[in-house]
mmCIF file of C-alpha atoms and ligand atoms in Angstrom:
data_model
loop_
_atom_site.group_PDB
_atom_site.id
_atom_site.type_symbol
_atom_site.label_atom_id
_atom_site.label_comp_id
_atom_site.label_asym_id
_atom_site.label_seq_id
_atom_site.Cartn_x
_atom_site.Cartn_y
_atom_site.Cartn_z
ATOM 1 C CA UNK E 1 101.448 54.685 -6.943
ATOM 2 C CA UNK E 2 104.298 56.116 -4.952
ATOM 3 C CA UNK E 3 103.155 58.079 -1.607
ATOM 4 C CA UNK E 4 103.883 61.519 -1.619
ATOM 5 C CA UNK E 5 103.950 62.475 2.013
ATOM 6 C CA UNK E 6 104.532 66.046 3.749
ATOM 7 C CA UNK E 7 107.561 66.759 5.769
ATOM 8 C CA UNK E 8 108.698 70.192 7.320
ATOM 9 C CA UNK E 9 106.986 71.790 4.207
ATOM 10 C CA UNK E 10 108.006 69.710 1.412
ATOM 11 C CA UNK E 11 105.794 67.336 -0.155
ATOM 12 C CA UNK E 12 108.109 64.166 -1.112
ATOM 13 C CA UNK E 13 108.095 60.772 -2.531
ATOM 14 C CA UNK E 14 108.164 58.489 0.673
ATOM 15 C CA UNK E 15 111.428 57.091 -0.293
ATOM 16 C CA UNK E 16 113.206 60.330 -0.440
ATOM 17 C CA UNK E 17 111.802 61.533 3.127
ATOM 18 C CA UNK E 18 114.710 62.408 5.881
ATOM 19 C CA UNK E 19 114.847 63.125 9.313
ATOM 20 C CA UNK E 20 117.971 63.652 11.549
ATOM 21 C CA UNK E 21 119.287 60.764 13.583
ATOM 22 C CA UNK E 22 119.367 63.377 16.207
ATOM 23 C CA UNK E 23 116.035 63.847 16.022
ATOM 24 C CA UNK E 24 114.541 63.795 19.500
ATOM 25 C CA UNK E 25 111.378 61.969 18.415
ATOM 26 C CA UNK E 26 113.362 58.736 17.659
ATOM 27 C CA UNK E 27 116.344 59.395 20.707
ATOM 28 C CA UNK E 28 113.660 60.287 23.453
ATOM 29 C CA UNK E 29 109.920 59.648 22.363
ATOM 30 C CA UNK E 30 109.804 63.483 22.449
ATOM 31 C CA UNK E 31 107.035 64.104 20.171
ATOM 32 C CA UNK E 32 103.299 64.119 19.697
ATOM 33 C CA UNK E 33 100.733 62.738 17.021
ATOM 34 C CA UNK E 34 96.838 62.556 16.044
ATOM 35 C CA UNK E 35 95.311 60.614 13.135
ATOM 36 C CA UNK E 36 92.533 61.721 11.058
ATOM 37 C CA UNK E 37 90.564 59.485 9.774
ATOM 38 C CA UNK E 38 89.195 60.154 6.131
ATOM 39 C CA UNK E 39 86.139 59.159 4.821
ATOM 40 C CA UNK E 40 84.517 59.789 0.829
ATOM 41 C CA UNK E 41 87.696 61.679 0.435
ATOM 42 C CA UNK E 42 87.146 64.127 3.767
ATOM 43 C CA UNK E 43 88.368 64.321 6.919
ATOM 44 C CA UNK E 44 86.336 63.329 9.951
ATOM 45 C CA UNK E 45 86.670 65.572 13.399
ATOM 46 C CA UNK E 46 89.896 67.655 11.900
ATOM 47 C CA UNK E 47 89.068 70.565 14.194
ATOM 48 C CA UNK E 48 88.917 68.072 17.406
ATOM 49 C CA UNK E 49 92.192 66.572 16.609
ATOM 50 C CA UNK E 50 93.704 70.180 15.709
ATOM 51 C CA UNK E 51 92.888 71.091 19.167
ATOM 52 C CA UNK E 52 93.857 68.476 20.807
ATOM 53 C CA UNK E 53 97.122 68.229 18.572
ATOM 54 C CA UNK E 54 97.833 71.823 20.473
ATOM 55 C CA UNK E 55 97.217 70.698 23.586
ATOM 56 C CA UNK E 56 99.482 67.692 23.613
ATOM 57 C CA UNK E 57 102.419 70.582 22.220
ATOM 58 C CA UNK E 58 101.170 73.038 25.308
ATOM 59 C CA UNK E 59 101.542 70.334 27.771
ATOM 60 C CA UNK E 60 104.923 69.482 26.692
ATOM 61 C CA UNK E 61 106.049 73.301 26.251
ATOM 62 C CA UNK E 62 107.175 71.877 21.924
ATOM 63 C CA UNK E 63 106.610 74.970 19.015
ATOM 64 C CA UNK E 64 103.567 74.445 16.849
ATOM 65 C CA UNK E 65 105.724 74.439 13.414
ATOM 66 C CA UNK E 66 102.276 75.073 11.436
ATOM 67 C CA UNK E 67 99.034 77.287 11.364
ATOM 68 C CA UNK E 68 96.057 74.970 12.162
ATOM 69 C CA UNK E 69 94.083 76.415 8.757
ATOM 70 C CA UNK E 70 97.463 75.284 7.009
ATOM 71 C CA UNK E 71 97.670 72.294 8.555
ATOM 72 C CA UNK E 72 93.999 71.893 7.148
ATOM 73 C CA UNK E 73 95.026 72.536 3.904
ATOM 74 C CA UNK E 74 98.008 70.028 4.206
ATOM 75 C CA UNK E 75 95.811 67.260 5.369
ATOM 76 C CA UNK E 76 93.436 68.286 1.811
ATOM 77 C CA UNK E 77 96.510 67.859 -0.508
ATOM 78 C CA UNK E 78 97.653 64.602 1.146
ATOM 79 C CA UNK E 79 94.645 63.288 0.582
ATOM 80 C CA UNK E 80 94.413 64.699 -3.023
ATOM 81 C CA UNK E 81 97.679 63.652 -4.047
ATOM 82 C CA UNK E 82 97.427 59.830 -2.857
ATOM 83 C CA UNK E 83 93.812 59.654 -4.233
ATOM 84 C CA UNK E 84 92.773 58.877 -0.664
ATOM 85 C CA UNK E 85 88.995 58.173 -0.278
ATOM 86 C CA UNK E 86 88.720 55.933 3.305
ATOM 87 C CA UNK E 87 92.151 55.567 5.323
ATOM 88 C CA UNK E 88 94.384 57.723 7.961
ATOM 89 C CA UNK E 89 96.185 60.949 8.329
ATOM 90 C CA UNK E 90 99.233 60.195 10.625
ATOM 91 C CA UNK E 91 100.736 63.696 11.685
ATOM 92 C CA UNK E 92 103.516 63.733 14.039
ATOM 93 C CA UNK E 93 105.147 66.639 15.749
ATOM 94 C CA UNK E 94 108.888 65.969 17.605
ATOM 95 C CA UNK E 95 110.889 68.820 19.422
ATOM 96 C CA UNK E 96 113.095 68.428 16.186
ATOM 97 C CA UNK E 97 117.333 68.358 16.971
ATOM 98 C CA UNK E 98 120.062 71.323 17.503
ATOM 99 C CA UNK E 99 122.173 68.028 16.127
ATOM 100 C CA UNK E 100 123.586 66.129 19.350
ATOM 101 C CA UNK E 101 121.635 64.384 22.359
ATOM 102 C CA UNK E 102 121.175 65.951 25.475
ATOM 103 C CA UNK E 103 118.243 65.247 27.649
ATOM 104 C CA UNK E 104 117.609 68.938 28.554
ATOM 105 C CA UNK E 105 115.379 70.548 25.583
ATOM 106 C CA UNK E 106 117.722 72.148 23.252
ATOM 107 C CA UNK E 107 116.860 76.168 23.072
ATOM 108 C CA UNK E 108 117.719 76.578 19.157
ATOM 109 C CA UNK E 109 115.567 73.441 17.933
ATOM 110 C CA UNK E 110 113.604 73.863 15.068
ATOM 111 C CA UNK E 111 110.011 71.075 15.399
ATOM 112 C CA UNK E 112 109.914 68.740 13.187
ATOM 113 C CA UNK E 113 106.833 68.018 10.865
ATOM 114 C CA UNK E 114 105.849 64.580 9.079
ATOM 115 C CA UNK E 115 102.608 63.620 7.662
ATOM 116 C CA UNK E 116 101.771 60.772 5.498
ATOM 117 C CA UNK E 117 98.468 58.713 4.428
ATOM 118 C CA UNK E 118 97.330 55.344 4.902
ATOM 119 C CA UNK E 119 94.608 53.833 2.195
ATOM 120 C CA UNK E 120 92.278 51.862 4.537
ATOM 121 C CA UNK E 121 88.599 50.417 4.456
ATOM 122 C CA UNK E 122 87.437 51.864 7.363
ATOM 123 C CA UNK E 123 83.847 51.944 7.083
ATOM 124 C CA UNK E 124 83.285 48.662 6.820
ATOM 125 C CA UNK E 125 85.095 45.549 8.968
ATOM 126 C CA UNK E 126 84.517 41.960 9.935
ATOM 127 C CA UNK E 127 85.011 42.896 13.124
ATOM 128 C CA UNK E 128 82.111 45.036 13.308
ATOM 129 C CA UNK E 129 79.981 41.659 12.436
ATOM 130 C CA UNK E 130 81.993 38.970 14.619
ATOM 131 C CA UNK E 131 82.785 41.695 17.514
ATOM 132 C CA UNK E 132 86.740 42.007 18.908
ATOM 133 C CA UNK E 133 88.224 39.698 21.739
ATOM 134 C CA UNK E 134 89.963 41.172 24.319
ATOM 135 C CA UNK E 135 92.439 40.568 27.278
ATOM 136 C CA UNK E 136 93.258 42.485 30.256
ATOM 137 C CA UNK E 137 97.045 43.624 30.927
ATOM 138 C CA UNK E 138 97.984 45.851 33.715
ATOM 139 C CA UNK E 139 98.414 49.400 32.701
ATOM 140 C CA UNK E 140 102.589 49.965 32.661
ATOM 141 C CA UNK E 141 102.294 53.080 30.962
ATOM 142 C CA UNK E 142 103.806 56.387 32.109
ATOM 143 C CA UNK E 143 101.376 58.734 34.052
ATOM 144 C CA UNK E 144 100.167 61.888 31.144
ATOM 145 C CA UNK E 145 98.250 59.580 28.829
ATOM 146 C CA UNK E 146 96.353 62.393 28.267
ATOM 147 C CA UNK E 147 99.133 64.060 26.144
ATOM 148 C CA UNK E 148 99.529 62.170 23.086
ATOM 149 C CA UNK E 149 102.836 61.390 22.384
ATOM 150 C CA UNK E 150 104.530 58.912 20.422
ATOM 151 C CA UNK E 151 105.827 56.604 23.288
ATOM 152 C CA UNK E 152 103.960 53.932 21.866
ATOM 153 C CA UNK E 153 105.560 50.886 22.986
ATOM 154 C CA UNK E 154 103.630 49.561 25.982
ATOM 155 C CA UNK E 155 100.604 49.808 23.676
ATOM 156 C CA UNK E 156 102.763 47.361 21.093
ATOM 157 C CA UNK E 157 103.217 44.827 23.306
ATOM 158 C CA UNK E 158 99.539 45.025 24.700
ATOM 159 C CA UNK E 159 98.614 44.076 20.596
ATOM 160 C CA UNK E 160 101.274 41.139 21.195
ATOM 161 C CA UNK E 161 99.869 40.081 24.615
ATOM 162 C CA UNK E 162 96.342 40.081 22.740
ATOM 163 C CA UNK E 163 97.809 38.643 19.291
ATOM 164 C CA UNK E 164 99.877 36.135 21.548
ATOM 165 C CA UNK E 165 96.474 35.293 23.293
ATOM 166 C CA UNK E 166 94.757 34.771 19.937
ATOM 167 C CA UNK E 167 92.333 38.164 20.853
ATOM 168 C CA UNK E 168 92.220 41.515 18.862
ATOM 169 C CA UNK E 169 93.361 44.156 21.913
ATOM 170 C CA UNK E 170 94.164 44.198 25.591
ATOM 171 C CA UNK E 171 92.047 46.569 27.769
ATOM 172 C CA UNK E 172 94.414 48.245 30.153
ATOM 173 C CA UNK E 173 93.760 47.738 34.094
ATOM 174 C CA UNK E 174 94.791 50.217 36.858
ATOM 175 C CA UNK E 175 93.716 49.773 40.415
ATOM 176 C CA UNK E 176 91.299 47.328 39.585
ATOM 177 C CA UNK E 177 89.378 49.072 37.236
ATOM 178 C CA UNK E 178 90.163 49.602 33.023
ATOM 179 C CA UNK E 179 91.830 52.533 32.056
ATOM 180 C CA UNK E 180 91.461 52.259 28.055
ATOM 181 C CA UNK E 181 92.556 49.575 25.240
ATOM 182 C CA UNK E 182 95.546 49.825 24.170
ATOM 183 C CA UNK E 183 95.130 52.320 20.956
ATOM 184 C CA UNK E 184 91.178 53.199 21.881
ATOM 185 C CA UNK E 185 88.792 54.571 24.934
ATOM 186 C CA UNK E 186 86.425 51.613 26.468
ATOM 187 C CA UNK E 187 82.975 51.038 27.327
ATOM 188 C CA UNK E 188 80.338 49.247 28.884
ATOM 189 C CA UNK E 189 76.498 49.245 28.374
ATOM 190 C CA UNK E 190 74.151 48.231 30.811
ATOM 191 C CA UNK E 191 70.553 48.240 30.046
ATOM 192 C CA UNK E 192 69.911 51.879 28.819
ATOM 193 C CA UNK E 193 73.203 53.030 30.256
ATOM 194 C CA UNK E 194 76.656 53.499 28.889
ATOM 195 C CA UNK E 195 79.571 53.497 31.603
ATOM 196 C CA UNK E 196 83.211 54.888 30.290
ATOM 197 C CA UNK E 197 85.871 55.976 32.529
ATOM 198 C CA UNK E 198 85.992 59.749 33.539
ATOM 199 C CA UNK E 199 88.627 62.108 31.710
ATOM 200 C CA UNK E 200 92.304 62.420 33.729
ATOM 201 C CA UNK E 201 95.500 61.883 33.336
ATOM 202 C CA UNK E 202 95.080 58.297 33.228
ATOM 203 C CA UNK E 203 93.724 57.941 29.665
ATOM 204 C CA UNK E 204 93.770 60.055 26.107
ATOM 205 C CA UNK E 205 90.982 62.160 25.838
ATOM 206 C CA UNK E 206 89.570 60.142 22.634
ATOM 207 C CA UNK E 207 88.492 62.674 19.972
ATOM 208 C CA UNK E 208 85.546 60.072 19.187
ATOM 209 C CA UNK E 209 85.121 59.443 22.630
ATOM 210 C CA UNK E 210 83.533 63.115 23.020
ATOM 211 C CA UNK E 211 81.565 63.003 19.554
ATOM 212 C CA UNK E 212 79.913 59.373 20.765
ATOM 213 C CA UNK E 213 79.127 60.588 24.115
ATOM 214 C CA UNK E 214 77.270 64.084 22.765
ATOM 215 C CA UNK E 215 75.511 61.864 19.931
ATOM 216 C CA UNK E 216 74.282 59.128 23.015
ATOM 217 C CA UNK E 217 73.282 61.661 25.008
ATOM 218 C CA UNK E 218 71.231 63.289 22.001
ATOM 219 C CA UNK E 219 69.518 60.197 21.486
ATOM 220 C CA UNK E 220 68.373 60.198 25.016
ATOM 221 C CA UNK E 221 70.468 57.619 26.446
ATOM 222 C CA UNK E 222 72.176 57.642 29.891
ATOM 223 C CA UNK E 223 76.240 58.396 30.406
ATOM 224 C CA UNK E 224 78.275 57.086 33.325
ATOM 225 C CA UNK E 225 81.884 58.519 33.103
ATOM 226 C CA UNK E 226 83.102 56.641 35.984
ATOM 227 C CA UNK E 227 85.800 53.421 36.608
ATOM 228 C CA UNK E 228 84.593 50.136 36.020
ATOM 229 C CA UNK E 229 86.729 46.760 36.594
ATOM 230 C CA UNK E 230 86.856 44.239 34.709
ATOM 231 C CA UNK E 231 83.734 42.149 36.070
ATOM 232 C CA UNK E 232 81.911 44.672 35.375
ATOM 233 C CA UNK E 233 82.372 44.588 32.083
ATOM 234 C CA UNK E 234 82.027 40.779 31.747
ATOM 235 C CA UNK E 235 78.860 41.275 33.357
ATOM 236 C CA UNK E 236 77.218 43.932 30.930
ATOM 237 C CA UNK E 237 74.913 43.725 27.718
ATOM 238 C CA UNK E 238 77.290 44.894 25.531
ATOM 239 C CA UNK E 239 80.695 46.386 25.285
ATOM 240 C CA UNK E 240 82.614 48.391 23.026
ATOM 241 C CA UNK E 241 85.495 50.925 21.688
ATOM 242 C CA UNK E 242 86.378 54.442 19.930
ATOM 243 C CA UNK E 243 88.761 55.585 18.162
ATOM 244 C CA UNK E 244 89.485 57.437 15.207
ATOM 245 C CA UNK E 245 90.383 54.682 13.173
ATOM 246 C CA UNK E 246 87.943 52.000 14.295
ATOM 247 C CA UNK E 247 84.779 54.385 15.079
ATOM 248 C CA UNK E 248 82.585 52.441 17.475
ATOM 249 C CA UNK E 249 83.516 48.691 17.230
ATOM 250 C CA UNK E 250 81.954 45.984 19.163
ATOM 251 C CA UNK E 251 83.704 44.080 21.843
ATOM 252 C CA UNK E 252 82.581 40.346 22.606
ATOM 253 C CA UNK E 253 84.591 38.596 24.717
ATOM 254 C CA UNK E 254 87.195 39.162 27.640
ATOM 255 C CA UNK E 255 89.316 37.509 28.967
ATOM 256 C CA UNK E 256 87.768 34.483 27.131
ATOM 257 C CA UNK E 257 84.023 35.024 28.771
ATOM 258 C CA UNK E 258 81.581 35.909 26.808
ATOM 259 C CA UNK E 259 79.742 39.564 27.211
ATOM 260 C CA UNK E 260 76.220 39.301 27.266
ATOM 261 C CA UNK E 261 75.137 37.079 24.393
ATOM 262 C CA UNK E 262 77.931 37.007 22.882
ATOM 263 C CA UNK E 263 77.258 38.666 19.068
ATOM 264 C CA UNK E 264 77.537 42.579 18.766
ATOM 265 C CA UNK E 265 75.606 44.377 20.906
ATOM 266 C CA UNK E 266 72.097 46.774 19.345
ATOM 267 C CA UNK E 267 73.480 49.844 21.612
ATOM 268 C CA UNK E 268 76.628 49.751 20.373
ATOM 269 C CA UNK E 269 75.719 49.238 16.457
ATOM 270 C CA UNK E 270 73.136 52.325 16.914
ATOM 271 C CA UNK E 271 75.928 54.038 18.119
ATOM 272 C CA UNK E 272 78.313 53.259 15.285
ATOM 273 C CA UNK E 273 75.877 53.862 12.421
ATOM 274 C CA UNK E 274 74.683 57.534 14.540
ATOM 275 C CA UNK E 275 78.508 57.684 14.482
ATOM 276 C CA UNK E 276 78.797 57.373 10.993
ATOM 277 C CA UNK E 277 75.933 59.004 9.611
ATOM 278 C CA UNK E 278 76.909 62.801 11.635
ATOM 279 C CA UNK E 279 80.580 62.518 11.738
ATOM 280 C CA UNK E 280 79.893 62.122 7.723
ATOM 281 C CA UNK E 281 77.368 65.171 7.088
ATOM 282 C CA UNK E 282 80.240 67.408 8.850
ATOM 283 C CA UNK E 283 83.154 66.070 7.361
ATOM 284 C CA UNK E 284 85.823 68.626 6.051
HETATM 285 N N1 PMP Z 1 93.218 55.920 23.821
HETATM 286 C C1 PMP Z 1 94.419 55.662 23.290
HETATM 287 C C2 PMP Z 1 95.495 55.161 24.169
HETATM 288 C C3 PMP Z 1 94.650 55.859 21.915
HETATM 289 O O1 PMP Z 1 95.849 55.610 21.384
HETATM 290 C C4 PMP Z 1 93.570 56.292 21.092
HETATM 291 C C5 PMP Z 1 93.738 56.476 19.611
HETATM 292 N N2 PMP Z 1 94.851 57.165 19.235
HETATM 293 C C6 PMP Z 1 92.333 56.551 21.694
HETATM 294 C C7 PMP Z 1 92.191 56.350 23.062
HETATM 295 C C8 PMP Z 1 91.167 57.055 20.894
HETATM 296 O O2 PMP Z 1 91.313 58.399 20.571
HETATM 297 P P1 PMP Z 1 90.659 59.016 19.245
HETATM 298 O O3 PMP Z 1 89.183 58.744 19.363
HETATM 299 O O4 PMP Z 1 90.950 60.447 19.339
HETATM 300 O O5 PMP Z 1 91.277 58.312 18.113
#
């Protein structure tokens, strides 16, 4: 089946999708994005990543090209049209092109507006049975991770560095202590207690970040939004990441030593399947 996807309100066969080679998302990075995951056919947190999706656009002064209840309704008929029932909403937003390059923002650009779909088994992974094996990098990113944009390059070569070192991610280190993975927010759990580093400029405020921390502290368990280095976290029970795509997913190992015993932690599973289980009943 060929995949229709949605571009500055036209839905297209992929192959006959076009964007301007002046088009500052691909001259300066100027653009912003958020993926929806999809679950039974519906999307999971749309309203979180609709507000942060304006956010990202305030922060950078860009036009929203789209109502957020259309933008709903776009997400529904992407899904509908490429038969989606578990994979990813990519939606990306770039200043669009007044058709030259200048690095001032042009005044007469019109956004631009992509979306397409990715068919994925999300709800279930290996990796949620063997647990992921990171590395630490230092963080070389630029300084507003908390707008998401699509400079994603730093992150790439984090997946090499990990790929390279035989792991699944690199966890991101900033004056000593771990900023985020490379595509997902990190955490530690020790005894009843979950540490994650406090919202700044420093990391993306992860959409499933908030939802996991509401649903741990609804269970009764104890939140530390604070930094924590990399010792730290070797010496915890468990350890773990969000994000959209991946939900909660176990980390095992970093830096080739072991965390805790090794195996996926109980915290962390709870978490995922109290994850699961809400994000599902809610789902749009
Ligand atoms: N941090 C970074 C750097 C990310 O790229 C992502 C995922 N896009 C996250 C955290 C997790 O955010 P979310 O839970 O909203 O997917």
């Amino acid at each position: 089946m060929t995949r229709t996807v949605y571009v500055n309100g036209e839905y297209l066969p992929e192959g006959e999708a076009k964007v301007s080679i002046f088009d500052r998302g691909f001259l300066f990075a100027d653009g912003v994005y958020e993926v929806t995951s999809v679950l039974g056919g519906k999307l999971i947190d749309f309203d979180g990543h609709a507000k942060r999706l304006q956010r990202s656009l305030n922060e950078l002064e860009m036009a929203n090209p789209i109502e957020m209840d259309d933008l709903l309704e776009v997400h529904r008929e992407l899904v509908r049209r490429n038969e989606i029932d578990e994979g990813m909403i990519y939606l990306q937003i770039t200043r669009g092109s007044d058709g030259d390059r200048d690095f001032a923002y042009p005044e007469a650009a019109e956004p631009t507006i992509v979306l397409f779909t990715q068919s994925k088994v999300l709800s279930e992974s290996p990796m949620v049975e063997r647990g992921m094996k990171v590395i630490s990098i230092d963080d070389e990113r630029w300084g507003r991770r908390d707008i998401k944009t699509v400079q994603l390059l730093y992150p790439s070569m984090g997946k090499m560095m990990a790929k390279a070192a035989g792991c699944d991610d690199a966890w991101m280190v900033q004056d000593g202590a771990v900023t985020e993975g490379t595509s997902n927010n990190a955490y530690i759990v020790k005894g009843n207690k979950i540490v994650t580093r406090h919202l700044g400029n420093e990391i993306l405020h992860g959409i499933t970040r908030a939802a996991v921390l509401r649903f741990a502290r609804e269970a009764q368990m104890e939140v530390e939004e604070r930094p924590f280095t990399i010792d730290e976290a070797k010496d915890a029970d468990e350890a773990f990441i969000t994000s959209a795509s991946t939900f909660v997913m176990p980390v095992v190992e970093i830096d080739g030593d072991v965390v805790g015993s090794g195996v996926p932690g109980k915290v962390t599973l709870r978490l995922r399947e109290i994850y699961l289980d809400e994000s599902r009943k809610v789902a749009v």
